[in-house]
Tab-separated table of C-alpha atoms in Angstrom:
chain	number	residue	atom	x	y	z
A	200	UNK	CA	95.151	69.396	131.225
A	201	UNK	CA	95.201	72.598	132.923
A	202	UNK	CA	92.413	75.483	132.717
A	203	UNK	CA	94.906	77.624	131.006
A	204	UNK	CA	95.392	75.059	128.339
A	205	UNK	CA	92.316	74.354	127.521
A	206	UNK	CA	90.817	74.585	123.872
A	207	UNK	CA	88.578	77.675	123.223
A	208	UNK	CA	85.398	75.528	122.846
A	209	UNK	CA	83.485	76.692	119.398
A	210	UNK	CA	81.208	79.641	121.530
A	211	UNK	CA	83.866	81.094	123.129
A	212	UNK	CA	85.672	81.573	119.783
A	213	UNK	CA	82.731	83.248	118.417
A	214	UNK	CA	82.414	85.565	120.957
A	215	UNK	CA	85.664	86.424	120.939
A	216	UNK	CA	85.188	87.224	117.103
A	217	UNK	CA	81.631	88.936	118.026
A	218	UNK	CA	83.060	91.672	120.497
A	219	UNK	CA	85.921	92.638	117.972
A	220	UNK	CA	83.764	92.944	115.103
A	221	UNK	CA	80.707	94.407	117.082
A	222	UNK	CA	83.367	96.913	118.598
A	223	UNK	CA	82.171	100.789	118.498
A	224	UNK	CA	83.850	104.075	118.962
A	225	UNK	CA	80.674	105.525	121.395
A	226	UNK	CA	79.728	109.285	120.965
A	227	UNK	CA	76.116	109.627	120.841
A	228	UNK	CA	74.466	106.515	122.368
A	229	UNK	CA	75.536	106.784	126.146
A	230	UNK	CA	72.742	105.855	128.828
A	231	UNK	CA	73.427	107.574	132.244
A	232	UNK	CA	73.225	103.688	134.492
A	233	UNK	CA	76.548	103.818	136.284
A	234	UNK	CA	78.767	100.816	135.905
A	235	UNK	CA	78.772	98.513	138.727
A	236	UNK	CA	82.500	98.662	140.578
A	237	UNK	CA	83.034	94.983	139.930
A	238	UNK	CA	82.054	95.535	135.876
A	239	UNK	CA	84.282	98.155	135.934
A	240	UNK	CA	87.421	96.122	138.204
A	241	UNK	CA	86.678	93.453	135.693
A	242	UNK	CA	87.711	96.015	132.679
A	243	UNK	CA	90.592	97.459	134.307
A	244	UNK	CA	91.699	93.857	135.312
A	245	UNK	CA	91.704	93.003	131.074
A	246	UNK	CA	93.465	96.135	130.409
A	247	UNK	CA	96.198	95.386	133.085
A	248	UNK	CA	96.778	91.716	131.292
A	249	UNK	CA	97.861	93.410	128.249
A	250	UNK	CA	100.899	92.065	126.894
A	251	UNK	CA	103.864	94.670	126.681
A	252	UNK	CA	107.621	94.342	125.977
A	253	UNK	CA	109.952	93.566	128.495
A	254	UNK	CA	106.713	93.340	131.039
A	255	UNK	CA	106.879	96.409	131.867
A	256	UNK	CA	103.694	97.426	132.118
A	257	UNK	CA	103.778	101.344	131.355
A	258	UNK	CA	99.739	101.692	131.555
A	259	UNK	CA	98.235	103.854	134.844
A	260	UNK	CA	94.270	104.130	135.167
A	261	UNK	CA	92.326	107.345	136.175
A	262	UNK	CA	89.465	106.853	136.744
A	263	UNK	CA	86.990	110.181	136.215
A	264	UNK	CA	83.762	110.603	138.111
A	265	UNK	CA	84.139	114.472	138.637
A	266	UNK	CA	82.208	116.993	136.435
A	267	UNK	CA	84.372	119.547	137.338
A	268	UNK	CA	87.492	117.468	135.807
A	269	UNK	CA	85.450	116.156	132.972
A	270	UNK	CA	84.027	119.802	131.820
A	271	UNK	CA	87.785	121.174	132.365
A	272	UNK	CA	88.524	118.116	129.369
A	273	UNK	CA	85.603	119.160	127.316
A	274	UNK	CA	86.787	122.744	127.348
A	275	UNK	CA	90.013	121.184	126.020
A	276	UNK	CA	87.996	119.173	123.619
A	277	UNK	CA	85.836	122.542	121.963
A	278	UNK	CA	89.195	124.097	121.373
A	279	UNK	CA	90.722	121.613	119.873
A	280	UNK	CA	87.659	120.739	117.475
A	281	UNK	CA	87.027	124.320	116.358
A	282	UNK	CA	90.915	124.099	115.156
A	283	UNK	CA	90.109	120.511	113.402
A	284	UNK	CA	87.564	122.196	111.826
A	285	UNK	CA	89.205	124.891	110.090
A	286	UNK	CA	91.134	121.627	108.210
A	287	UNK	CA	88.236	121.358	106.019
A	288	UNK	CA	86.155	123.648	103.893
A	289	UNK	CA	82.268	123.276	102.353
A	290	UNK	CA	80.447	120.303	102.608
A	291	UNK	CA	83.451	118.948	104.422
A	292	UNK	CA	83.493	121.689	106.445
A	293	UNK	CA	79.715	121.364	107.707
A	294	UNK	CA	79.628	117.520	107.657
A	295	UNK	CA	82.799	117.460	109.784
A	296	UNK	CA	80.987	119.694	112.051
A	297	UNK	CA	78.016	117.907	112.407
A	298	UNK	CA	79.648	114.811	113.973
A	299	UNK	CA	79.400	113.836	117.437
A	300	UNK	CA	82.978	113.371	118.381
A	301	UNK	CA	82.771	112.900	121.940
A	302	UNK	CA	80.466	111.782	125.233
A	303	UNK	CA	82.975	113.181	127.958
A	304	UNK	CA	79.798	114.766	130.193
A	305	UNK	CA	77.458	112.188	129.059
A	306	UNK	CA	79.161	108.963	129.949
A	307	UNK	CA	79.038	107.829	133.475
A	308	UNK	CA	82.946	107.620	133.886
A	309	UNK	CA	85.438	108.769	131.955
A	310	UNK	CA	89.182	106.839	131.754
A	311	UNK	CA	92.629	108.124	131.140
A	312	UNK	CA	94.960	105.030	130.166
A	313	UNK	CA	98.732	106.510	130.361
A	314	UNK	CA	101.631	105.435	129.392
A	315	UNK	CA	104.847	106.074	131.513
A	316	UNK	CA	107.782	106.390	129.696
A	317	UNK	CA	110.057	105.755	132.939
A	318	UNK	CA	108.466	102.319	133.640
A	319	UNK	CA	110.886	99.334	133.784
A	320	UNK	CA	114.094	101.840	134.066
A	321	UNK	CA	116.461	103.159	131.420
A	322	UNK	CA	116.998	99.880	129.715
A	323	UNK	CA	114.104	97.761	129.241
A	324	UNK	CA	114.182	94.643	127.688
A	325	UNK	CA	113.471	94.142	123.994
A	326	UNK	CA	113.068	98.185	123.730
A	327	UNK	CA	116.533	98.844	122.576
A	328	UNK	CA	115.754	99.532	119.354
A	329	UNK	CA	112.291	100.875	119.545
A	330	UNK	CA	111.858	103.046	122.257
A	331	UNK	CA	108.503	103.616	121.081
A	332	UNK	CA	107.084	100.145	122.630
A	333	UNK	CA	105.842	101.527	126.002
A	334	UNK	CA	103.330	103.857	123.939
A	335	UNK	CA	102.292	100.378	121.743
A	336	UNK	CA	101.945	98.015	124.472
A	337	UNK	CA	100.093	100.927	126.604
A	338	UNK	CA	97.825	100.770	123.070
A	339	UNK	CA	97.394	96.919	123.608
A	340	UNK	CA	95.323	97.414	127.125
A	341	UNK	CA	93.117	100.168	125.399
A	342	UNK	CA	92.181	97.457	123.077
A	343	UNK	CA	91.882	94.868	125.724
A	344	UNK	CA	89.751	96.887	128.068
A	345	UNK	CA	87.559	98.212	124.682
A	346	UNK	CA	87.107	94.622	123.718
A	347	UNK	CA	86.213	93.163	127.673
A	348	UNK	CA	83.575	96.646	127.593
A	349	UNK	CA	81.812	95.018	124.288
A	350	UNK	CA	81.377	91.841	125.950
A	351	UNK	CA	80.135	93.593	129.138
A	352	UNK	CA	77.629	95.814	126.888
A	353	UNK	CA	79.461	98.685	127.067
A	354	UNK	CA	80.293	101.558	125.194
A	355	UNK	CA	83.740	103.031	124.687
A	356	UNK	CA	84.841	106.453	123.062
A	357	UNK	CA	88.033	107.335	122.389
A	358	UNK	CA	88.696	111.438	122.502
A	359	UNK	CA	91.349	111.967	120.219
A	360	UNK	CA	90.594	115.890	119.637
A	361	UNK	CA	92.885	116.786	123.052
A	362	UNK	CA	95.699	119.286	123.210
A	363	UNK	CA	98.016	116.482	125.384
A	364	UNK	CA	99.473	119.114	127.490
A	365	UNK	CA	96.755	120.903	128.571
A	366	UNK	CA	95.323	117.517	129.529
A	367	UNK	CA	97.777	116.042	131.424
A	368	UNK	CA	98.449	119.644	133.778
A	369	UNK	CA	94.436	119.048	134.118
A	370	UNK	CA	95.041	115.519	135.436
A	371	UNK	CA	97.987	116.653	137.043
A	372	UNK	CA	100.185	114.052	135.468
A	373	UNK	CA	104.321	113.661	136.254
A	374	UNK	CA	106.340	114.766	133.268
A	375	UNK	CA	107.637	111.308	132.390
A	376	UNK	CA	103.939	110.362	132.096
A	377	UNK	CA	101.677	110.134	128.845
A	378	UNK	CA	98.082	110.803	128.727
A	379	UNK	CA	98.005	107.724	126.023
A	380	UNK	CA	93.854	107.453	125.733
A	381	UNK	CA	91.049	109.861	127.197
A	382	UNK	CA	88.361	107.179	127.052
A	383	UNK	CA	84.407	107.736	127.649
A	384	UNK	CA	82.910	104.504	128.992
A	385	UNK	CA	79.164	103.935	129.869
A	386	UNK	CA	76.104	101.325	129.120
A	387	UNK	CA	74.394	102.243	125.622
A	388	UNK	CA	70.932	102.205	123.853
A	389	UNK	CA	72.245	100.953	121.270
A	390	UNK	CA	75.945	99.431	119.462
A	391	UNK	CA	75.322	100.472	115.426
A	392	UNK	CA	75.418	98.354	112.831
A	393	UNK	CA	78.900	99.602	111.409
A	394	UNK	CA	81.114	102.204	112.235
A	395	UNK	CA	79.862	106.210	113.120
A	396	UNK	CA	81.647	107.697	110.756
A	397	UNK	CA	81.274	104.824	108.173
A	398	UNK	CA	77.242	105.254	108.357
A	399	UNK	CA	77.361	108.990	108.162
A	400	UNK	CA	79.353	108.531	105.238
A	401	UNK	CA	82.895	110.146	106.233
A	402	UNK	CA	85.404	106.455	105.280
A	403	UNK	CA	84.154	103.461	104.381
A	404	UNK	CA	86.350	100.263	105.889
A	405	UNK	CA	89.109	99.136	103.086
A	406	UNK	CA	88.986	96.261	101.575
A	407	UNK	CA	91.523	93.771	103.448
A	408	UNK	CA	92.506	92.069	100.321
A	409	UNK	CA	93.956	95.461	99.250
A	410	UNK	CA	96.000	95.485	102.220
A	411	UNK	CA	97.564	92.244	102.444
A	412	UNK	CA	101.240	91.722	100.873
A	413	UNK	CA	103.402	88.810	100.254
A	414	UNK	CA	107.018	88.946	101.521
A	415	UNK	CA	107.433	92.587	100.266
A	416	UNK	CA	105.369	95.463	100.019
A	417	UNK	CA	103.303	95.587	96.902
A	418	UNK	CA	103.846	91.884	96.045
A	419	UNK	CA	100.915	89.431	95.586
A	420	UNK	CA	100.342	86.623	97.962
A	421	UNK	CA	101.957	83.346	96.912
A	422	UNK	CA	99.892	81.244	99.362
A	423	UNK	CA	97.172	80.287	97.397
A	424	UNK	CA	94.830	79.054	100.491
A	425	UNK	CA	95.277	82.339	101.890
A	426	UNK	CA	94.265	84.143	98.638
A	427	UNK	CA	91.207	81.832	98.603
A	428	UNK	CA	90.150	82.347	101.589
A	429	UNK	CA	90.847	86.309	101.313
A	430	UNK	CA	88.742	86.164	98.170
A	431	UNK	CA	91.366	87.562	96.141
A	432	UNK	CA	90.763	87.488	92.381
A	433	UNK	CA	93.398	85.601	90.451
């Protein structure tokens, strides 16, 4: 039997399991240790073995050392936030404002995953339909390289709170390409417990068995061992 078809002994599977459910979105708990080149090769090496349609493999990696680049982002960032802000008023309001929503000068190394909508030509296999499936599968090696980071101890925030244009003439992108994820990545002091905003009490995680469906939307499951094992009430 080959490596590659191995079983997943019983520790492997765990960790597996561990690193998705011990999985953070960063902001506040970055330690300044750089992360050693091969740590970091070893993350963009997961990424890169993301699946994606047709294989064709729309993801590019900057890497971001440079604090001139990085405070040129956060100067993005403080614009956009002071706009998110204005979304809510009161206790909202001041709540929303006391969240730590990014770590762009105090990680080590920041990451912009893109997505280039040109990859693979104008007709890509299996994206007739769904043109959209370069962004998703560039959305599958954010998720690898956040999951190999947890294993490696650490962090990963993703910056959401970007006007995309004004970042990608900052990174000096091509037009075709996306600036998918804006990623701060860095060792920690600590991972939390549950999620930031779950512990400062912004959303609380849904319950999965109000989520899952049978055959159509809104219908209950029929498969019974399923439901058990869900815990959904009869």
């Amino acid at each position: 039997m080959t490596d590659h078809n191995r079983p997943f002994s019983e520790d492997e599977r765990q960790g597996l399991y561990r690193a998705i459910h011990e999985r953070r979105d960063v902001r506040s708990q970055f330690l300044p240790d750089p992360i050693p080149a091969d740590v970091l090769a070893r993350l963009l090496t997961a990424a890169h073995h993301a699946p994606s349609v047709g294989f064709m493999q729309p993801w590019d990696f900057i890497v971001i050392d440079s604090i001139e680049v990085r405070q040129s982002v956060l100067d993005i960032f403080e614009e956009e936030n002071r706009k998110a802000a204005d979304n809510y008023s009161g206790e909202r309001n001041t709540r929303y404002k006391s969240l730590k929503l990014q770590g762009i000068l105090e990680s080590p190394i920041n990451l912009c995953i893109t997505c280039d909508r040109s990859r693979g030509g104008s007709h890509v296999l299996g994206r007739n339909s769904i043109v959209e499936t370069d962004l998703f599968s560039t959305c599958l090696a954010v998720q690898n390289l956040w999951l190999a980071a947890r294993a490696e101890g650490i962090g990963v925030g993703w910056v959401s709170i970007l006007d995309q244009q004004k970042l990608a003439c900052t990174l000096q992108l091509p037009e075709q390409v996306y600036p998918l994820a804006y990623l701060c990545l860095g060792y920690v002091s600590e991972f939390l417990d549950q999620p930031e905003l779950q512990a400062k009490g912004w959303r609380s995680r849904l319950p999965l068995e109000d989520l899952v469906h049978g055959n159509r939307w809104a219908q209950p499951l029929e498969n019974m061992q399923l439901k058990t094992a869900l815990k959904i009430p009869e």
